mmCIF file of C-alpha atoms and ligand atoms in Angstrom:
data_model
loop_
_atom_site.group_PDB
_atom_site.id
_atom_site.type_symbol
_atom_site.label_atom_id
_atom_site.label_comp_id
_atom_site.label_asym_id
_atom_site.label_seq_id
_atom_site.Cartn_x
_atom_site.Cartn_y
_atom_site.Cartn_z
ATOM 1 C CA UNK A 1 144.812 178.076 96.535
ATOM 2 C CA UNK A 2 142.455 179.925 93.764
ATOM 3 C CA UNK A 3 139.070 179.965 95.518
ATOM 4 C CA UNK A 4 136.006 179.160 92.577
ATOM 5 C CA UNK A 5 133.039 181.044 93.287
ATOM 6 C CA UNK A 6 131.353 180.156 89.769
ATOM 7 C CA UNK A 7 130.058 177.343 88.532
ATOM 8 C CA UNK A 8 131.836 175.938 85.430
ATOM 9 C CA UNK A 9 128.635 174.928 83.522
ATOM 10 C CA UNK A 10 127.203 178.833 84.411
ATOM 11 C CA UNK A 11 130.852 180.743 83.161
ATOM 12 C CA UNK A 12 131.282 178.425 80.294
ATOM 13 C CA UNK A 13 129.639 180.418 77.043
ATOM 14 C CA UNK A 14 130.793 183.737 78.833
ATOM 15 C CA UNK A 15 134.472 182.403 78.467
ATOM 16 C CA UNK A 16 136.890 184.078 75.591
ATOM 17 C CA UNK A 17 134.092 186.250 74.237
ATOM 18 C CA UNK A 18 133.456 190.248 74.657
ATOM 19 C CA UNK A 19 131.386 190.363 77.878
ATOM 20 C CA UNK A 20 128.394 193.127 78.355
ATOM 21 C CA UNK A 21 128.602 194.782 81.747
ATOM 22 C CA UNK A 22 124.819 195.125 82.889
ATOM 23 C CA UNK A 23 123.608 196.979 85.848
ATOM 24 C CA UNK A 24 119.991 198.708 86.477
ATOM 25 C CA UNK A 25 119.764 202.296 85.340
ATOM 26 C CA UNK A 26 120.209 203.505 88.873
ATOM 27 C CA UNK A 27 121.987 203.777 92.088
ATOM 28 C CA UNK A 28 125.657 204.113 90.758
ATOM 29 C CA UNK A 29 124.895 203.360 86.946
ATOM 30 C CA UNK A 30 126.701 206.643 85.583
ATOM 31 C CA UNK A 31 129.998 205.800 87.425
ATOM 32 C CA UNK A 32 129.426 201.712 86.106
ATOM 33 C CA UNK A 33 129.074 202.292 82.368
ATOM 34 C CA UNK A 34 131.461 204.995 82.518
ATOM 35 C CA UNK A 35 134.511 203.044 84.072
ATOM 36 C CA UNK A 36 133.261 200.023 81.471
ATOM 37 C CA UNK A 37 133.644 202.317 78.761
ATOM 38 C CA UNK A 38 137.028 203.116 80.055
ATOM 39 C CA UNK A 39 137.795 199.718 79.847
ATOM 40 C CA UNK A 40 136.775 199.020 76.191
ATOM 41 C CA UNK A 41 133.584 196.826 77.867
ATOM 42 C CA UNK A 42 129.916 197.335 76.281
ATOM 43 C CA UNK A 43 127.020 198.316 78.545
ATOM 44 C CA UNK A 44 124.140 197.470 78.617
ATOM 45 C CA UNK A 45 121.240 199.595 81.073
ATOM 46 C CA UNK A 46 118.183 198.200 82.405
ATOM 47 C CA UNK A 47 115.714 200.263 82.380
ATOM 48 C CA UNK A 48 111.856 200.497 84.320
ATOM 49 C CA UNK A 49 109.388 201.956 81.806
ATOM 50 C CA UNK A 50 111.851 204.416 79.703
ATOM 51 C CA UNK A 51 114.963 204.303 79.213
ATOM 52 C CA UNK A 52 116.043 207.682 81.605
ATOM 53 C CA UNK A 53 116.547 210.858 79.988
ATOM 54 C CA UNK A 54 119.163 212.097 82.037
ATOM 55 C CA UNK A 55 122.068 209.137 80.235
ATOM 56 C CA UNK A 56 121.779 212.032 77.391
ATOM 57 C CA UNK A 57 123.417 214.364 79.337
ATOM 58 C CA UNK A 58 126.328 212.407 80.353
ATOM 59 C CA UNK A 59 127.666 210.974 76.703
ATOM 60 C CA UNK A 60 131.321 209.461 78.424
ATOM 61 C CA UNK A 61 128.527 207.267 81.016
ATOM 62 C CA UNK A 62 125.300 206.294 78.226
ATOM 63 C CA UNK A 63 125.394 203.034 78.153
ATOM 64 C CA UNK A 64 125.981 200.965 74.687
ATOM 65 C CA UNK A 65 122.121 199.384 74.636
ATOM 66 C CA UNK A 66 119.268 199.211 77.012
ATOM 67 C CA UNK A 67 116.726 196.249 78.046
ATOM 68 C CA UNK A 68 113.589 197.684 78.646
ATOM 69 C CA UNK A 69 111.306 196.346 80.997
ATOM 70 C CA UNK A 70 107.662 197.047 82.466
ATOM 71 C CA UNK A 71 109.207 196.539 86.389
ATOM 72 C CA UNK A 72 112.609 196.340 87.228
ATOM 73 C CA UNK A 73 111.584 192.777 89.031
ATOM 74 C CA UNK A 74 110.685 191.391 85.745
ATOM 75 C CA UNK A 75 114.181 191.048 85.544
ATOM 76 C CA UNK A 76 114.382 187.494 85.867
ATOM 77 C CA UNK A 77 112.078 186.871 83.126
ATOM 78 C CA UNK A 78 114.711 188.222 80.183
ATOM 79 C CA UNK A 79 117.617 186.391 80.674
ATOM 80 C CA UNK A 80 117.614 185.460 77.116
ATOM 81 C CA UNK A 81 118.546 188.508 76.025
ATOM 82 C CA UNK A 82 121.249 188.712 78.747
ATOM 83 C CA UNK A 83 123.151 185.887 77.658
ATOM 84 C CA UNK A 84 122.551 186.505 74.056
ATOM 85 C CA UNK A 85 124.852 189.550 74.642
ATOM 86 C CA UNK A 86 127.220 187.854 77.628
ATOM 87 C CA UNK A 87 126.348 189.994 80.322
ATOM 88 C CA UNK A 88 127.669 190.057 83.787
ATOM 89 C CA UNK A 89 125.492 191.864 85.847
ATOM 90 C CA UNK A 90 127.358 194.337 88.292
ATOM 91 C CA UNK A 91 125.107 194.115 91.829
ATOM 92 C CA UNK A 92 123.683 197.815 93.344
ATOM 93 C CA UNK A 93 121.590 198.432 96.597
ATOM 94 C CA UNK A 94 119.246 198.377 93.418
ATOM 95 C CA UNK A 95 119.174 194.497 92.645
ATOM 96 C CA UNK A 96 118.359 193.680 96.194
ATOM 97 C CA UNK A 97 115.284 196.137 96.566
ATOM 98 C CA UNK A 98 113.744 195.385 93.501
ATOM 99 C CA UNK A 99 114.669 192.497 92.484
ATOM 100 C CA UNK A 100 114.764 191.051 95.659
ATOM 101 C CA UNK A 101 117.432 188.727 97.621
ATOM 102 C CA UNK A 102 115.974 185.876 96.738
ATOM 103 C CA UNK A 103 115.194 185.887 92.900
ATOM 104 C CA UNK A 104 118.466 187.671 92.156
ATOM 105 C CA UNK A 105 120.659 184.975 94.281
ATOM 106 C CA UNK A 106 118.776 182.698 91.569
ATOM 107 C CA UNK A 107 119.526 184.551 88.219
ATOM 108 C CA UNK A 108 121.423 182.256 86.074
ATOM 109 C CA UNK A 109 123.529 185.064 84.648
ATOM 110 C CA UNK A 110 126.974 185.715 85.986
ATOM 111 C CA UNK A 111 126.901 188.270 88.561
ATOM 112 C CA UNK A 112 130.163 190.339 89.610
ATOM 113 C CA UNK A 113 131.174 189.482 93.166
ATOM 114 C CA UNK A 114 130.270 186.430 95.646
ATOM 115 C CA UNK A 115 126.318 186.430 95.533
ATOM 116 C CA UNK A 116 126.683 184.595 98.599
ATOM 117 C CA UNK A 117 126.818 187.249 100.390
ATOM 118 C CA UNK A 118 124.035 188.728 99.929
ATOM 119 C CA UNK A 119 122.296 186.427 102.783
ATOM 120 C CA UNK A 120 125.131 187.439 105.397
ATOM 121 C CA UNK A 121 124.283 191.471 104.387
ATOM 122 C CA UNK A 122 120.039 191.466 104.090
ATOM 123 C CA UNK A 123 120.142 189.702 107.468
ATOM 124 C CA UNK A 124 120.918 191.676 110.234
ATOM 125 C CA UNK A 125 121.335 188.571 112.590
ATOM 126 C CA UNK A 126 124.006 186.820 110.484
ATOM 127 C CA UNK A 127 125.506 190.359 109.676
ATOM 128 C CA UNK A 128 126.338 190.532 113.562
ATOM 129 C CA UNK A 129 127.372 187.133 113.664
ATOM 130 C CA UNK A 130 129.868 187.744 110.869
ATOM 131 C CA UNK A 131 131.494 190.882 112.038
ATOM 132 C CA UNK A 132 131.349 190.273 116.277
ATOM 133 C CA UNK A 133 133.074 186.999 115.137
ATOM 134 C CA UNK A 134 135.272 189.119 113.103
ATOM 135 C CA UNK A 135 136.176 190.933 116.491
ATOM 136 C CA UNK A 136 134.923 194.188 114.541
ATOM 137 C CA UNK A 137 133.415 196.647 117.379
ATOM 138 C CA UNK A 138 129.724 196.980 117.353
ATOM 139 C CA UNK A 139 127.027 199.250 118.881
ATOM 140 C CA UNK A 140 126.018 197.440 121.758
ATOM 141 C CA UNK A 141 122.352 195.343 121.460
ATOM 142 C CA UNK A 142 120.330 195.518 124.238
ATOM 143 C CA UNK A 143 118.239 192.607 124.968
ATOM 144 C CA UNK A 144 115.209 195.084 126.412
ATOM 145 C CA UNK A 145 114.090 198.519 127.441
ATOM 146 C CA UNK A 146 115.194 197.626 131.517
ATOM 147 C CA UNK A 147 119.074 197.201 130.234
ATOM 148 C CA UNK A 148 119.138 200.532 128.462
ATOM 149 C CA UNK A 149 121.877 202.631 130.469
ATOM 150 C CA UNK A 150 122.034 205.703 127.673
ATOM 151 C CA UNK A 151 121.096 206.900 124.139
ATOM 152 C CA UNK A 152 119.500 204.273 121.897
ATOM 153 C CA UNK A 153 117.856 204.047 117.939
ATOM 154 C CA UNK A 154 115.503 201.355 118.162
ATOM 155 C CA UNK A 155 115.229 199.477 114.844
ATOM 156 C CA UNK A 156 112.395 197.659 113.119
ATOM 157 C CA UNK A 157 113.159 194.511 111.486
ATOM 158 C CA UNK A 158 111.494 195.799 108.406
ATOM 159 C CA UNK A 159 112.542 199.532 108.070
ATOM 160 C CA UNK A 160 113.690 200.323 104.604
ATOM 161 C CA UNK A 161 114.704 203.161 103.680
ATOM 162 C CA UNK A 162 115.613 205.440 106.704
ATOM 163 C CA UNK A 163 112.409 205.632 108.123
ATOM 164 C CA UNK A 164 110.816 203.768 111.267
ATOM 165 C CA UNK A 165 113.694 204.383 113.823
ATOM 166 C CA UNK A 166 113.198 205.348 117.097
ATOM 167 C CA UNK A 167 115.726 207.396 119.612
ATOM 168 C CA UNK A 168 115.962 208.198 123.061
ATOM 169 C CA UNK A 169 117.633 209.514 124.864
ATOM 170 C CA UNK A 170 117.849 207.159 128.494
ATOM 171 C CA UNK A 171 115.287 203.921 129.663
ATOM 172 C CA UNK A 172 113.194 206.700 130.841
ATOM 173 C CA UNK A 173 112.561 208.557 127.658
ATOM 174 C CA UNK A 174 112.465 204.792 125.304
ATOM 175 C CA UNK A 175 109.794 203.494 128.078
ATOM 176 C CA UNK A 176 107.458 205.946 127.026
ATOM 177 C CA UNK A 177 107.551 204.572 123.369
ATOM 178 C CA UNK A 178 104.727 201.924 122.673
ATOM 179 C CA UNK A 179 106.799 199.063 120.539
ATOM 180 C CA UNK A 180 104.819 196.671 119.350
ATOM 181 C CA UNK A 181 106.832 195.511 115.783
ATOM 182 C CA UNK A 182 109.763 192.952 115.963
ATOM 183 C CA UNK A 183 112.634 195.412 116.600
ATOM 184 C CA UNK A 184 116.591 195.571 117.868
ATOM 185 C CA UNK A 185 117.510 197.916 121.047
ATOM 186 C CA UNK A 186 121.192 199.269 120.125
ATOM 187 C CA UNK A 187 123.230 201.835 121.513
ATOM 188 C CA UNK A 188 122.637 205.430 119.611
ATOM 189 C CA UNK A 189 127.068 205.793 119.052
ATOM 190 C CA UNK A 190 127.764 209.591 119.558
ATOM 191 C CA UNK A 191 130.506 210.608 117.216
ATOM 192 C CA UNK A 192 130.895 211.598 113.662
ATOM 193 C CA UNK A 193 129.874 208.462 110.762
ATOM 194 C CA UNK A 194 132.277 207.606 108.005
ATOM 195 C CA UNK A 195 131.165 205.506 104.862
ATOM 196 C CA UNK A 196 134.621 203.363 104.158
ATOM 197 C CA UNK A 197 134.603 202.451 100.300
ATOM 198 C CA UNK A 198 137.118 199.507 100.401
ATOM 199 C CA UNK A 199 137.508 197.236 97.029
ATOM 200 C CA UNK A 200 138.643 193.417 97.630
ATOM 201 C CA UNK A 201 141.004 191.997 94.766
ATOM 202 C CA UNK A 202 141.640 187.880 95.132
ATOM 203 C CA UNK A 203 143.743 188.210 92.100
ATOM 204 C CA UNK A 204 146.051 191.098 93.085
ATOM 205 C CA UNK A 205 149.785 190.074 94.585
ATOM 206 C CA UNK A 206 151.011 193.436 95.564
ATOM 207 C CA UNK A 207 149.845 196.202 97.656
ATOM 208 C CA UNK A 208 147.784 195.675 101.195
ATOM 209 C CA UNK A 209 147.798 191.799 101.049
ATOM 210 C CA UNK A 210 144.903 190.032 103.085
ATOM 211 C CA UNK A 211 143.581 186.626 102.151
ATOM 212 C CA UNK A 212 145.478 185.488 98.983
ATOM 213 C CA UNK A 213 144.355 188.917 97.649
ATOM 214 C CA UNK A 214 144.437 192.969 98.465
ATOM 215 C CA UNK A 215 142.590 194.952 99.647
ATOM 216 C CA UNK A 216 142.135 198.558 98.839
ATOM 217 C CA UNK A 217 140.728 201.910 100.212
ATOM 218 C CA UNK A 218 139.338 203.936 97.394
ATOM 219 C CA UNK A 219 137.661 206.492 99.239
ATOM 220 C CA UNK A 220 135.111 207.629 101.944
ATOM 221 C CA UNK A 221 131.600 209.641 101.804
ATOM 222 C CA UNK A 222 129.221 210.908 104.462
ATOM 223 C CA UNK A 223 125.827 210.239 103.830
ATOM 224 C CA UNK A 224 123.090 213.126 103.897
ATOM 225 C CA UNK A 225 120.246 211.891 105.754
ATOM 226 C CA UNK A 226 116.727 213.958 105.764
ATOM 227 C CA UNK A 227 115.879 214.691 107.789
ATOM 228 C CA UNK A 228 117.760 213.736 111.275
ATOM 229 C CA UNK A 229 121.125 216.333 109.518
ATOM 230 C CA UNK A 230 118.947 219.670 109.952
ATOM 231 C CA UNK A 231 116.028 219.076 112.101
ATOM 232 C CA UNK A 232 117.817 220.501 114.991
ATOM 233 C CA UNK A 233 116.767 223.744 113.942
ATOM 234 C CA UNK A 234 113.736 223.119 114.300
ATOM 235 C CA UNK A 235 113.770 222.961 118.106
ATOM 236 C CA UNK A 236 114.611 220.164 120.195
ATOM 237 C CA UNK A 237 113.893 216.615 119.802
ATOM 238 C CA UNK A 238 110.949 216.486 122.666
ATOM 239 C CA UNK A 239 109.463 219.942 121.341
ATOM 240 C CA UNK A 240 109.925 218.212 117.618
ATOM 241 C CA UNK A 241 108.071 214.603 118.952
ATOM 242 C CA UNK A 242 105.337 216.933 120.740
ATOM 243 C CA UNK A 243 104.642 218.282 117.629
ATOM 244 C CA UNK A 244 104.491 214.797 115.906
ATOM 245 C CA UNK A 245 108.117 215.744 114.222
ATOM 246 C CA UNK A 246 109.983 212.334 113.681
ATOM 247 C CA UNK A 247 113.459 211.922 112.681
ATOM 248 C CA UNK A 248 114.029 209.911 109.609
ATOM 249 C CA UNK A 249 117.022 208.718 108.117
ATOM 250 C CA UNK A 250 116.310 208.833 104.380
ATOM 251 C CA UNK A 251 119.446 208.972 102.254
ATOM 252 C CA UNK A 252 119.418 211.913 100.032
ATOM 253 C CA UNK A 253 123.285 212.565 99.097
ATOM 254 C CA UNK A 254 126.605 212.402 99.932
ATOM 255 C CA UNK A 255 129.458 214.676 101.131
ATOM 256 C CA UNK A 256 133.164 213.493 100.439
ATOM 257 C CA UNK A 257 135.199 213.583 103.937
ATOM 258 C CA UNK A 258 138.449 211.704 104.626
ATOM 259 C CA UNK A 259 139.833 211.048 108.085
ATOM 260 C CA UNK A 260 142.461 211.773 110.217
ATOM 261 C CA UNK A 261 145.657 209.780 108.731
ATOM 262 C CA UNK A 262 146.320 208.753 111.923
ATOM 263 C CA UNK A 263 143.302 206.335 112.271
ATOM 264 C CA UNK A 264 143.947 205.046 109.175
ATOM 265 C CA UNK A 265 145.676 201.912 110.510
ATOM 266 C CA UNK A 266 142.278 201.023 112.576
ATOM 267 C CA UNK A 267 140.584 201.141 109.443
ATOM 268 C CA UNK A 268 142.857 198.774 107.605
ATOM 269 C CA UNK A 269 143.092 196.347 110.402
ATOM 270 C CA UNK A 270 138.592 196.610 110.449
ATOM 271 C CA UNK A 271 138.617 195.915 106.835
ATOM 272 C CA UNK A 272 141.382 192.532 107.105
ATOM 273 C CA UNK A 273 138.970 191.321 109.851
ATOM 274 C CA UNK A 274 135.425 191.419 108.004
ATOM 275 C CA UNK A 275 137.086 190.070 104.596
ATOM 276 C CA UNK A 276 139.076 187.611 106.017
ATOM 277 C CA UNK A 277 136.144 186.260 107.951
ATOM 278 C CA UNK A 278 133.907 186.784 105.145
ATOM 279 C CA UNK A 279 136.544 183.894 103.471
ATOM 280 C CA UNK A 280 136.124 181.734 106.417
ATOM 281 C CA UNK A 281 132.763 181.843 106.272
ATOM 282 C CA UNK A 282 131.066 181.680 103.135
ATOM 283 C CA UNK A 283 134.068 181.917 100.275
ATOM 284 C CA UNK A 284 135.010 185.387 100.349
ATOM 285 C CA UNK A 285 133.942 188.887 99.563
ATOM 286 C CA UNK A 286 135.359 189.895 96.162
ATOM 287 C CA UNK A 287 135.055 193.386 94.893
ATOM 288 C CA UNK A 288 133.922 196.903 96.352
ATOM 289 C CA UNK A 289 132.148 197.131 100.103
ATOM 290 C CA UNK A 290 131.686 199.316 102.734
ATOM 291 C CA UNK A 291 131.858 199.878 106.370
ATOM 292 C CA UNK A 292 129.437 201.999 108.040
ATOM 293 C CA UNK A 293 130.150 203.626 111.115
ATOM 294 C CA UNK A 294 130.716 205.941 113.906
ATOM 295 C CA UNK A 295 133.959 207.907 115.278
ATOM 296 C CA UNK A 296 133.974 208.445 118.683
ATOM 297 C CA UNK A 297 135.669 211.088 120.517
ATOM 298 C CA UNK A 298 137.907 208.575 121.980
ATOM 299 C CA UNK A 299 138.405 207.683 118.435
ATOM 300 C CA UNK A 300 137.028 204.139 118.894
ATOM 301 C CA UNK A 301 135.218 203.443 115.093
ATOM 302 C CA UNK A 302 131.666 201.480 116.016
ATOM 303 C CA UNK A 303 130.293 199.754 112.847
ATOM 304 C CA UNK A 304 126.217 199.671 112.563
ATOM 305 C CA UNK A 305 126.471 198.192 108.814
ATOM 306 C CA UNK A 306 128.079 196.952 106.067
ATOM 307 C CA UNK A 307 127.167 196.922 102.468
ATOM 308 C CA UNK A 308 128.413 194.481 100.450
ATOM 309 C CA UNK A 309 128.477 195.573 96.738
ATOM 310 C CA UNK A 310 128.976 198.921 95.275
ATOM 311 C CA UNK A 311 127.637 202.108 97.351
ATOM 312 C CA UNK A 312 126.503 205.543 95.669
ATOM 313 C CA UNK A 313 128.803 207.060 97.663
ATOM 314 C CA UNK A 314 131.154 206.372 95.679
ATOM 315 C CA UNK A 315 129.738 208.323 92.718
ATOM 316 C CA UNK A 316 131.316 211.480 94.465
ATOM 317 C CA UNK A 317 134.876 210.013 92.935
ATOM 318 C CA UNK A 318 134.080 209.414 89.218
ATOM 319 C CA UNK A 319 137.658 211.506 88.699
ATOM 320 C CA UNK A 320 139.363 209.721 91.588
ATOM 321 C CA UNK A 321 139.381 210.219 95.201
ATOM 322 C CA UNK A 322 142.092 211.507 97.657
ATOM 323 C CA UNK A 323 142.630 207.647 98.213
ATOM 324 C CA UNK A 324 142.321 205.947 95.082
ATOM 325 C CA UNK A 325 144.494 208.639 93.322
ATOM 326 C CA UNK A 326 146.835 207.062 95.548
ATOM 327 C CA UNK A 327 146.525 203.326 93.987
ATOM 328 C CA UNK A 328 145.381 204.769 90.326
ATOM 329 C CA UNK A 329 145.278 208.242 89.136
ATOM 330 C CA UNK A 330 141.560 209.033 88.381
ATOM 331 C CA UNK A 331 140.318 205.575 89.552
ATOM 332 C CA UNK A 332 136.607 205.528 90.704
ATOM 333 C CA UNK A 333 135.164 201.843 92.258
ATOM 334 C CA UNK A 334 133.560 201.453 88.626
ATOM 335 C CA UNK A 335 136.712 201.224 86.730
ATOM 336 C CA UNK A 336 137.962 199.146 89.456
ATOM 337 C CA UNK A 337 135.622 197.118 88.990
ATOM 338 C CA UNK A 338 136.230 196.525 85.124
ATOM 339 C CA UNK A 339 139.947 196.820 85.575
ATOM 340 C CA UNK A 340 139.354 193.266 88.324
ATOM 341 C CA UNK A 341 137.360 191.955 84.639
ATOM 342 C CA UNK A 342 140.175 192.157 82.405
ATOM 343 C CA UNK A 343 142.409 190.905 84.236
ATOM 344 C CA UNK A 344 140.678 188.049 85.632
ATOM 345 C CA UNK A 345 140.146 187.713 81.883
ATOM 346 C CA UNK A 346 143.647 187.924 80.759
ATOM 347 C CA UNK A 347 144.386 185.220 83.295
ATOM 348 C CA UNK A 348 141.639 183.011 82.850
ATOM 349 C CA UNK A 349 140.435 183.286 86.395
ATOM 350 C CA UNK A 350 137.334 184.694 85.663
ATOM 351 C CA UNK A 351 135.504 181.968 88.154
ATOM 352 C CA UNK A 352 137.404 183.915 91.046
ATOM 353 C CA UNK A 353 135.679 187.058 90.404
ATOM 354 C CA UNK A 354 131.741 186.308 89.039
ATOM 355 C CA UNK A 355 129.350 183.822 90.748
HETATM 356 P P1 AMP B 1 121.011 201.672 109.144
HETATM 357 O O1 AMP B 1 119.645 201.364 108.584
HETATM 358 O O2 AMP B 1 121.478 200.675 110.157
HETATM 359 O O3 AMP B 1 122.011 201.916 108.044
HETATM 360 O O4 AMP B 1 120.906 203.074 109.898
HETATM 361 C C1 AMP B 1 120.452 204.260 109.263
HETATM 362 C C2 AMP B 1 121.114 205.469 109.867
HETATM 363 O O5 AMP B 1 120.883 205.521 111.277
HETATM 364 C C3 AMP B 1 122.622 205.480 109.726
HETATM 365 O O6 AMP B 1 123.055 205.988 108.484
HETATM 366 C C4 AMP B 1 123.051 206.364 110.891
HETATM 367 O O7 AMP B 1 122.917 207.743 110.583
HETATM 368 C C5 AMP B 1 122.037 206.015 111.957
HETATM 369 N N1 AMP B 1 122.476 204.964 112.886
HETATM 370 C C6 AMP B 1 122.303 203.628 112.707
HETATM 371 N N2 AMP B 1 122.779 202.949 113.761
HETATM 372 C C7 AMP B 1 123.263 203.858 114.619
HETATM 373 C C8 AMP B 1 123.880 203.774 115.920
HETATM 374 N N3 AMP B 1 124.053 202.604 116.521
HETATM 375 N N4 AMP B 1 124.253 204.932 116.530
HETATM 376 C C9 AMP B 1 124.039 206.132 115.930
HETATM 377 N N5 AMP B 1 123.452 206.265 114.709
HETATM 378 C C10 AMP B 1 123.062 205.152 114.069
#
């Protein structure tokens, strides 16, 4: 049975006219407009302050027409102009930072994807809950410093943007940390991290079926992280924290890797679990996601995150990745996700797709 995400009243002037495909002018915008474009959709940019320079440069990814506004979390506050041109806004790691969770769960534009989500992803709690109950293998949490039997990264609840971690190496080492902030104790997985971009179709009825859908691998990054990939060179890490040198986390690119065929079974079956739960739970996860995690050595995969929209990542495959040249010559996640558009168009399903 067809699962509705949308209400009717929300979809209905959106229905049987040319849509707009909105994001923010960051994040994964070039790879958005461009796969839009591909599609015959419109775009439309939001832009902070200026529209950026940088669109002139890239001609096949400008998008059609910009929204200006003073703050990116002003958002809210133009949604005239958003249905005047029947956008549906496609969701970034952008919409939840500055728009917020809350105020973009609220927007009464159609958004691409099961907004619902967004509460089981900006949570870590429920995130756990979801994929432990999932049976998905996690690092393990440690209820407090006297449990800690080996490497740890101690977490704040608020840390945004790579920075406020903590590692150590044993109890010893962590015990000589003063924590004061409301924080999670996990196990610091040794092993090499993946970045699985994975797209969820409800409307597709061939190819790797899960749920009344498919789901898809399009491709895989590794994240550059300043400045925990090259501090090692500096010395070690209890020379670096004598020194007041702290390792940070903070995303600054991304390297395309793919993994040994062998495990790529494990990653299917990882991928069934979280989106078949994700159905169970609150309606389903349409669209593109990823899995964040660690190989071990006994080549056991550990997942510390999931991200449940588009990831930049996945700007690395604008012309296709050695995966999704394997569904779609040339395919990157944003013409995937215009290609899931028209044909939830064509069939008049569009209330599977947008909430
Ligand atoms: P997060 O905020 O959970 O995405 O973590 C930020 C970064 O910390 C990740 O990209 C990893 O490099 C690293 N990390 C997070 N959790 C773990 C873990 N349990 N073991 C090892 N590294 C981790």
């Amino acid at each position: 049975m067809a699962r509705k995400l949308c209400d009717p009243e929300l979809l209905g002037p959106w229905k049987g006219q040319g849509l707009t495909l909105a994001t923010l002018c960051s994040h994964s915008s070039l790879q958005i407009f461009h796969g839009a474009r591909q599609e015959g959709y419109r775009s439309l940019g939001i832009a902070q302050g200026r529209p950026p320079r940088f669109y002139d440069a890239f001609p096949l990814a400008r998008p059609d027409g910009f929204l200006t506004l003073p703050r990116f979390g002003d958002l809210p506050d133009h949604v005239e102009r958003l249905r005047s041109e029947r956008c549906v806004l496609v969701p970034t790691g952008s919409f939840v930072e500055y728009v917020g969770p809350e105020r973009f769960a609220k927007l009464p534009i159609p958004v691409f994807g099961n907004r619902r989500v967004m509460a089981w992803e900006s949570d870590r709690e429920k995130e756990r809950v979801w994929l432990e109950s999932a049976g998905v293998r996690m690092p393990r949490r440690y209820e407090g410093p006297s449990e800690v039997d080996g490497p740890v990264i101690v977490k704040y609840y608020g840390a945004k943007g790579g920075r406020g971690f903590i590692l150590a190496k044993n109890r010893q080492e962590l015990e000589g940390y003063t924590i004061t902030e409301p924080h999670v104790i996990q196990q610091y997985v040794i092993g090499t991290r993946y970045y699985l971009h994975f797209f969820y179709s409800p409307l597709s009825e061939d190819g790797y079926r899960v749920g009344e859908g498919s789901l898809e691998l399009l491709g895989m990054d590794r994240r550059d992280e300043a400045n925990i990939d090259e501090l090692y060179k500096l010395g070690s890490q209890e020379e670096l924290t004598r020194s007041g040198i702290r390792p940070t986390f903070v995303v600054t690119g991304n390297v395309p890797v793919v993994l040994r065929e062998s495990l790529l079974p494990d990653v299917f079956d990882i991928g069934e679990r979280i989106v078949e739960r994700s159905l169970e739970l609150f309606g389903g996860m349409v669209g593109p996601f990823c899995v964040e995690g660690i190989m071990t050595e006994e080549l056991k995969f550990y997942v510390f995150e999931i991200s449940t929209r588009i990831v930049a990542g996945t700007n690395l495959f604008i012309q296709g990745s050695p995966y999704s040249d394997l569904v779609r010559p040339g395919l990157s996640t944003g013409r995937r996700i215009a290609l899931e558009l028209r044909r939830a168009e064509r069939e008049d399903r569009l209330d599977e797709v947008l909430s």
